[in-house]
Coordinates of C-alpha atoms in Angstrom, one line a residue:
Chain A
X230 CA 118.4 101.0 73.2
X231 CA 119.4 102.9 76.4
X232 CA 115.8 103.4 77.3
X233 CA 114.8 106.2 79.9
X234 CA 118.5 108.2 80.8
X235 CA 118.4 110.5 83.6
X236 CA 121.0 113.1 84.9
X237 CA 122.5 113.8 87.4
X238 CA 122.0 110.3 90.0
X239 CA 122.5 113.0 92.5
X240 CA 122.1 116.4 93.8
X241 CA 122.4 119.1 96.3
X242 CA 121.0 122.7 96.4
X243 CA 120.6 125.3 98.5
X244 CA 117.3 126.2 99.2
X245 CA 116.5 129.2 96.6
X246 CA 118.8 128.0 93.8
X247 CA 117.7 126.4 90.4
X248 CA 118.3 123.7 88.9
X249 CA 116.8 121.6 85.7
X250 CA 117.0 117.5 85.5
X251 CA 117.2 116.2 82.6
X252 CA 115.3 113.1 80.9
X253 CA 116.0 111.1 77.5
X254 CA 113.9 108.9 76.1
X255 CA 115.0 106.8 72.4
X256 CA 112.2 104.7 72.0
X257 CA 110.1 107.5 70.3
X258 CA 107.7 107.2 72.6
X259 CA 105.0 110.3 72.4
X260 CA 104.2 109.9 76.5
X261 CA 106.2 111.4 78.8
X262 CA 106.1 111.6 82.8
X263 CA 107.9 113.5 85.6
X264 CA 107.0 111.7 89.1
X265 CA 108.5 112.5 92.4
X266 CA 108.9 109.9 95.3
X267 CA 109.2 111.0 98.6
X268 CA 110.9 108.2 101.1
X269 CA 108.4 105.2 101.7
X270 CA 105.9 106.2 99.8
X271 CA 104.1 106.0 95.8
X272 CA 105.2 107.9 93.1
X273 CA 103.1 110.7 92.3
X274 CA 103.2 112.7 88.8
X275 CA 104.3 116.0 88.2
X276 CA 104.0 116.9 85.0
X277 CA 103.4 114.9 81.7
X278 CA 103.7 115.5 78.4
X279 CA 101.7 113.7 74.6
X280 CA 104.1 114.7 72.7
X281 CA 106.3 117.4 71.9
X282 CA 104.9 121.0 72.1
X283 CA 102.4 120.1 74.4
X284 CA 102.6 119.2 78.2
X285 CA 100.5 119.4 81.3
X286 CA 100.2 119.4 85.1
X287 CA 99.8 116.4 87.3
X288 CA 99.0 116.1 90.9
X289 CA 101.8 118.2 92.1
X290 CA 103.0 120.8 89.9
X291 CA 103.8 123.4 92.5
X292 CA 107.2 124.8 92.1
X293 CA 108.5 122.9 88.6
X294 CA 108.1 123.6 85.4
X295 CA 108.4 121.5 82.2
X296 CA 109.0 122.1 78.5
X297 CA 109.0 119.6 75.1
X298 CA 110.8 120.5 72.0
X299 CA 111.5 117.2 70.8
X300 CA 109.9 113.7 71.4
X301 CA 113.3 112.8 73.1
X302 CA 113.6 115.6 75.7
X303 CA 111.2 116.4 78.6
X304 CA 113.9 118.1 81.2
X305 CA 112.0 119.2 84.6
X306 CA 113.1 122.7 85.6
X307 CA 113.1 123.8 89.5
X308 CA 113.0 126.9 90.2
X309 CA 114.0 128.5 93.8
X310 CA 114.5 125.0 95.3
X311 CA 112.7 124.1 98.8
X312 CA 113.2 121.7 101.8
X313 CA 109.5 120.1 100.0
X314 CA 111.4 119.3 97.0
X315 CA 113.8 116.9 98.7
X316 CA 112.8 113.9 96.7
X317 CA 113.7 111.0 94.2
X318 CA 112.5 112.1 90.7
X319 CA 111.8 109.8 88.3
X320 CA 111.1 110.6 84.5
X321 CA 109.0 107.5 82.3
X322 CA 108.0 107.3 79.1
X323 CA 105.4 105.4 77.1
X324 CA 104.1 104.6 73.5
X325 CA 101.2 103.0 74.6
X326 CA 100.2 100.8 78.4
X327 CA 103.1 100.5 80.9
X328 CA 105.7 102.9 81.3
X329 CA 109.4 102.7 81.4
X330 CA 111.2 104.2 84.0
X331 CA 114.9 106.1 84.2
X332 CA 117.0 105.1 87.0
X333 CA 116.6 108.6 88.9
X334 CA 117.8 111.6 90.6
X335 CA 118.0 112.1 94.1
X336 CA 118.0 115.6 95.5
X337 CA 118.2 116.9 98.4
X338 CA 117.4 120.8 99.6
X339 CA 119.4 122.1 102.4
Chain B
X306 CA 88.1 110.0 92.5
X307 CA 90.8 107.5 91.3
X308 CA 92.3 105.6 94.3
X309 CA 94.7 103.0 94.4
X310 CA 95.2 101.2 97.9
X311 CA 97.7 98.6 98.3
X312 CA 98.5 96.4 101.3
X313 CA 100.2 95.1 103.5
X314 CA 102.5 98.3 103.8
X315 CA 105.4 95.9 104.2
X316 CA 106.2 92.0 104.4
X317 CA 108.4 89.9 106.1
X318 CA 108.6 86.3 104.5
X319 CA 110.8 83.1 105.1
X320 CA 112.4 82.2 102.3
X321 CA 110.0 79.6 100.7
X322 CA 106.9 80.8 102.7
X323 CA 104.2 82.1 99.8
X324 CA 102.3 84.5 100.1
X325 CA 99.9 87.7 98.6
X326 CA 99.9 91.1 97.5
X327 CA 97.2 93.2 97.9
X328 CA 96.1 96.1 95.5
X329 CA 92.5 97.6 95.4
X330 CA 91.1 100.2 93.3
X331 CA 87.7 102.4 92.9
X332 CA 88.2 103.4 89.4
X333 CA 85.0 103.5 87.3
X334 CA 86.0 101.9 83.6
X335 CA 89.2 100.4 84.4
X336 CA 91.5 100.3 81.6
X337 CA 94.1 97.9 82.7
X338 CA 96.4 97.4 85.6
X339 CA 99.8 97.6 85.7
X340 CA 102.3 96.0 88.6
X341 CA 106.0 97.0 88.7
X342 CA 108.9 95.9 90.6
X343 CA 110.9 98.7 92.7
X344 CA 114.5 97.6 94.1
X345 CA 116.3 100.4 96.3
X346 CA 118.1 103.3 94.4
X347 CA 116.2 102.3 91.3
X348 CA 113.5 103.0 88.9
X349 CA 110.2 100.8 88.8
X350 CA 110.3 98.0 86.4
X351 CA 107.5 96.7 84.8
X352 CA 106.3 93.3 85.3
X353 CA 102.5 92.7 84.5
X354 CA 99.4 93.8 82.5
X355 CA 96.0 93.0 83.2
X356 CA 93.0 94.1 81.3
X357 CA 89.7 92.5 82.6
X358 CA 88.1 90.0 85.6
X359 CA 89.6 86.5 85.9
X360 CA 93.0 87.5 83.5
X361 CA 96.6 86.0 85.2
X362 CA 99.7 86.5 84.1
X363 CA 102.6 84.9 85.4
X364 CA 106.5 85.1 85.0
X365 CA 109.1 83.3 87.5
X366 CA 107.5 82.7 90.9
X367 CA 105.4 85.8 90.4
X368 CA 101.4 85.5 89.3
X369 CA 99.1 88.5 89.3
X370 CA 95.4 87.9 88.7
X371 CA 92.7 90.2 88.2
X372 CA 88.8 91.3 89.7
X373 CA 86.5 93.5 89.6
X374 CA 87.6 95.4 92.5
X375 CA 91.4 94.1 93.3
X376 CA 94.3 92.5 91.9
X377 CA 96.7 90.1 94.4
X378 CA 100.1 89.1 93.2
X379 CA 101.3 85.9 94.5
X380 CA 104.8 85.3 95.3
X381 CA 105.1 81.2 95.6
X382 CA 108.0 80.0 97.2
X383 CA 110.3 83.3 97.5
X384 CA 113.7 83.9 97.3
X385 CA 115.9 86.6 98.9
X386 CA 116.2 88.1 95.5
X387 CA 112.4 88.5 95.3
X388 CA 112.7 91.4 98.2
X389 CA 111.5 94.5 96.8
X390 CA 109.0 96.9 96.2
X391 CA 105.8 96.3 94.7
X392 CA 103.8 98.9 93.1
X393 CA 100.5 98.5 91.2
X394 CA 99.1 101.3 89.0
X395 CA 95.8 102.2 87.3
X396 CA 95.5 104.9 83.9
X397 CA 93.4 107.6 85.2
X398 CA 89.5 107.6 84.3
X399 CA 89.5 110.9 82.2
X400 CA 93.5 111.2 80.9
X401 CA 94.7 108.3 78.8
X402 CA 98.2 107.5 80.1
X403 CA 98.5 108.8 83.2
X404 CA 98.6 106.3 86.1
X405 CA 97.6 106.6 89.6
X406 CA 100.0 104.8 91.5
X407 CA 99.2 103.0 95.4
X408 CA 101.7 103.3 97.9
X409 CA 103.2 99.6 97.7
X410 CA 104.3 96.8 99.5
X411 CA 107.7 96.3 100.7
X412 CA 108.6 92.6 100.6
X413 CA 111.6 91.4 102.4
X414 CA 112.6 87.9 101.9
X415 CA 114.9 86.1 104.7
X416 CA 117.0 83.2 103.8

């Protein structure tokens, strides 16, 4: 099992352009989480999903956008990138209790 | 509302010199809490459960226990490859799998 894959490691936009990470999972898990961690501090969610079809907002949706058409996928789409977005975003999955976290993607907004 | 607190911020041990973790929380109805490891450039990896008052868990030199109101995670006799990031996490009251996650402790072990 590869777990939680994540792509790219790394990125840099422009402020304004687009971009979509994307987020594997093969355990079958039905959970799915987008977090983002800004330098020092927690993770905090973005959006999350139950399974596919259906997803939701978290604490800090502004600015992202999600979709789930299969219990494997849940890429995180930015649109019109901003400095605020300069993060690392992490995407987890779950069956059931603790999640299990992909390595990562670090972007940065210039 | 949910709140996770965790302290201290960031710890400087000895190598060999125990010490605690701090991670308090005002959830109503808590339905387990969950500590992960964080090293740099990486994604948190979990390490413990705990479900109700007085449950420990241990693994290596690591032993989280559990209260009404807090969980500590010991670290007894550290090693330099003990430094990292620990995070604790509670599910949210009303949403099933969703986890409320405190700020953590950076723990930097010296030889």
């Amino acid at each position: 099992n590869a777990g939680v894959t994540q792509t790219p490691k790394f990125r840099i936009l422009k402020i304004g352009q687009s971009m979509t990470l994307q987020c594997t999972q093969d355990m079958n898990h039905n959970y799915m989480y987008w977090y983002r961690q800004d330098p020092g501090m927690g993770l905090k969610l973005i959006y999350y999903s139950v399974g596919a079809g259906i997803t939701d907002k978290g604490e800090v949706p502004n600015g992202y956008n999600v979709s789930r058409s299969t219990t494997e996928d849940f890429p995180l789409r930015l649109e019109l990138a901003a400095p605020s977005q300069t993060s690392v975003y992490f995407c987890a999955s779950t069956a059931v209790g603790e999640q299990y976290f992909g390595p990562g993607t670090r972007l940065t907004v210039t | 509302e949910d709140q996770v607190t965790q302290s201290p911020e960031a710890l400087r041990l000895q190598e060999g010199e125990s010490s605690s973790l701090n991670c308090s929380y005002t959830v109503s109805g808590l339905r387990g809490l969950f500590w992960y490891r964080q090293d740099p450039g990486k994604g948190p990896e979990f390490l413990f459960t705990l479900y109700s008052a007085g449950e420990e868990k241990e693994k290596e030199r690591l032993k989280a226990t559990l209260t009404k109101k807090e969980s500590f995670l010991h670290i007894t006799a550290p090693k330099p490859e003990d430094s990292a990031t620990y995070l604790c996490a509670v599910p949210f009251q009303a949403a099933g799998n969703k986890l409320t996650f405190g700020g953590g402790t950076r723990v930097l072990v010296k030889p």
